[in-house]
């Protein structure tokens, strides 16, 4: 046999030579193939190399120990670590007994090393696996290792494989993870809200925080087991909405409130917010969210809402205008009444500030008031101011402003309550005007009384003097002038008294159409030829109670005014008609009663007046004419007469177009009274007249006139004297001719006293001035006779005769 | 001899033996370089298919057999000498 082998070997060697080593195998005729020695070795070598490469590529430190603990082989990682200079490992390379390396007392981590040695021995002795973790201090820092010892496979000599893995980083990661997990747990477990995470596809509940148990009253496990069981607790009224909301928001998220019924029956309000969780492809695959118990908030806001409702109702429906503004004046809230007062819509106001709609003249006051309030000087400010209505008109309001502050005292906003006082103010203005007129009237009346006495003397004496002169006497002209001038002065005082309503007027029922007709001639003379006069009388015109003289005065004054407005000619139109003034209209004007009226309109197409002039037109002494060209009493007189007759006057005018005055007088259906017959008979007489007048000159004039006419005169300069005379006089006293206004006792009182003494005596008063004794509201009582001052001798004579003749 | 005809080779190897693996590598390289798209190589492992090797009267590995085009040829060895192999296969070196 050895020879055969030798031959075979030789043959093999030869073959290798021949083929230059390029042949691997040789086959025999029987189909068996034999690997040549070199090929075998090469193969084996390659295999071993491959295995070594694998081992060396592993990061774990791996060493093969023989049964004695000697390091037979080790991979690169083991060898590298052994040579890193880790003091204790220094000698742990190949050829070193690892058990000795781990020997107790040899290293700092001796207990761990001891364990390792024991473990190795155990595996060597037949154990299957030993594993341990230990910390090794190295120059590069503390490292944590996991060491495993496993026995070698059976067919090679027994030994162990020691594998050591650096798990420092792993452990660190684990620690971080655990810390993160702890944080999450703490968050979720401690929160009173319920956190949840649910899979969308499987509806599996992936996580629910422990708060679920407290709030829902069910266990978290029950929810994990039955993911939809949370919905069992939903209040039946909210069930459908809630499920719908969840379904709809699966992929987009949801925000929903609903009630749950707890096992103990209690009802809680829940607020859930859900958020989709997206996978790497951006598709929602889970849903997470928070559920909070908002029962308390709901209850509080319920109360809040109620009180808010009540406030809103109050605010909205208040009868006064109310508004809230910011500190710089912007409207933030207004009620309907306020909108109505200023004429803007709610939206329009919310886009404005109060300064925008305040009258320019009131801005300064607003600013001042605001400042005072801001400074805390006052809490509430009340004042009257003007807004400009949307339509441009002025609205007077009574404004009360309070400042609302924060709890800290910071000013927050302003609250205002607004009352429309436009109507009230208008009435106030009219009242003021009326009072002013009254005052002027008092003045005028006082002056007029004395003035009238003087005029009586002047006019009367002139007339007497004229009567004594020859027709051709040169003195006639002078005296005539004096008389005429006195007449004009008398007319003036009459106007003065008329406008101031101190005049005693004698009213009669008159047909206005007739009255205007009677004045036509006079009017035509006054207005001249350039102006056309048109009269449009109404048919069936009602009557009025007026003093005919005053009525004419009114028409005349208006005509004169119209004439002066139509310097280049034009048309003067007088129109009459029946009208009714209703309660609404009457209520807006002082002293006007609703009812049937007669309207007389006097209009022209002249220069017209602007608004400013119109406002002052009835003021006494107000005139648009130059100095000396007008007394300014014309329209004031008209106004006075109309008012005195319980009437009403309005003016409408437009510059460049014309003016119309409308006079309203109370209508009466009584029949017109005829003018008392003019005196044609001679005024002489022989009766006895008791003359009472405290003004000496007037008295002497009257006496002279009457004595000349044949009357017997008894004179007294006071009521007391008159009574004495009346008592002592023997014989009849036919007439008492007395002034009304006298010191101590008035003429009226005298008449009364005399009436009881001498009931047959007729009474004739002299006056140009109202006095309560004989008049009521300046209107003569029926049956009272009045001789107006200043009177002319002729008028005196005529009147005396008339009264004496009356039965 | 047509230039465009496909060369069919069969290479007998002995598993992962060194020379065998080298022969595989060399043949593949040669075919790629000089017979792109017109070669077919079949590798037969004699350890796996010993009877076939016997039937084909293969006694040594690696052995390359040129089956087509005719004439058939056998070359034993690693095929490292590219010029020699090509000459033996009847291949001209043509510029690429």
PDB file of C-alpha atoms in Angstrom, chain A residues 15 19 21-31 33 35 39 42-43 46, chain B residues 14 16-20 46-47 50 54 58-62 76-79:
ATOM      1  CA  UNK A  15       0.753  16.113 -13.423  1.00  0.00           C
ATOM      2  CA  UNK A  19      -0.009  21.438 -16.342  1.00  0.00           C
ATOM      3  CA  UNK A  21      -0.414  23.826 -11.706  1.00  0.00           C
ATOM      4  CA  UNK A  22      -3.430  24.881 -13.672  1.00  0.00           C
ATOM      5  CA  UNK A  23      -5.418  21.722 -13.166  1.00  0.00           C
ATOM      6  CA  UNK A  24      -7.616  21.184 -10.162  1.00  0.00           C
ATOM      7  CA  UNK A  25      -8.895  17.652 -10.540  1.00  0.00           C
ATOM      8  CA  UNK A  26      -8.313  14.424 -12.249  1.00  0.00           C
ATOM      9  CA  UNK A  27     -10.949  11.922 -13.107  1.00  0.00           C
ATOM     10  CA  UNK A  28     -10.597   8.165 -13.388  1.00  0.00           C
ATOM     11  CA  UNK A  29     -12.379   5.986 -15.845  1.00  0.00           C
ATOM     12  CA  UNK A  30     -14.958   5.171 -13.267  1.00  0.00           C
ATOM     13  CA  UNK A  31     -16.162   8.762 -13.146  1.00  0.00           C
ATOM     14  CA  UNK A  33     -12.922  12.909  -9.587  1.00  0.00           C
ATOM     15  CA  UNK A  35      -8.926  17.033  -6.165  1.00  0.00           C
ATOM     16  CA  UNK A  39      -6.300  22.588  -5.124  1.00  0.00           C
ATOM     17  CA  UNK A  42      -6.109  26.372  -1.831  1.00  0.00           C
ATOM     18  CA  UNK A  43      -9.757  25.566  -1.195  1.00  0.00           C
ATOM     19  CA  UNK A  46      -9.930  30.180   0.964  1.00  0.00           C
TER      20      UNK A  46
ATOM     21  CA  UNK B  14     -14.424  21.367  -9.990  1.00  0.00           C
ATOM     22  CA  UNK B  16     -14.880  26.187  -6.108  1.00  0.00           C
ATOM     23  CA  UNK B  17     -11.406  24.979  -6.826  1.00  0.00           C
ATOM     24  CA  UNK B  18      -9.001  27.779  -7.477  1.00  0.00           C
ATOM     25  CA  UNK B  19      -8.042  27.006 -11.049  1.00  0.00           C
ATOM     26  CA  UNK B  20     -11.640  26.319 -11.944  1.00  0.00           C
ATOM     27  CA  UNK B  46     -17.951  17.714 -12.227  1.00  0.00           C
ATOM     28  CA  UNK B  47     -18.644  17.209  -8.543  1.00  0.00           C
ATOM     29  CA  UNK B  50     -19.772  13.423 -12.544  1.00  0.00           C
ATOM     30  CA  UNK B  54     -17.420  10.972 -17.755  1.00  0.00           C
ATOM     31  CA  UNK B  58     -13.347  14.859 -19.285  1.00  0.00           C
ATOM     32  CA  UNK B  59     -10.357  13.855 -17.201  1.00  0.00           C
ATOM     33  CA  UNK B  60      -9.081  17.122 -15.895  1.00  0.00           C
ATOM     34  CA  UNK B  61     -10.556  20.366 -14.677  1.00  0.00           C
ATOM     35  CA  UNK B  62     -10.824  23.021 -15.658  1.00  0.00           C
ATOM     36  CA  UNK B  76      -7.279  22.573 -20.288  1.00  0.00           C
ATOM     37  CA  UNK B  77      -6.121  25.123 -17.769  1.00  0.00           C
ATOM     38  CA  UNK B  78      -6.987  28.472 -16.276  1.00  0.00           C
ATOM     39  CA  UNK B  79      -7.203  30.163 -19.704  1.00  0.00           C
TER      40      UNK B  79
END
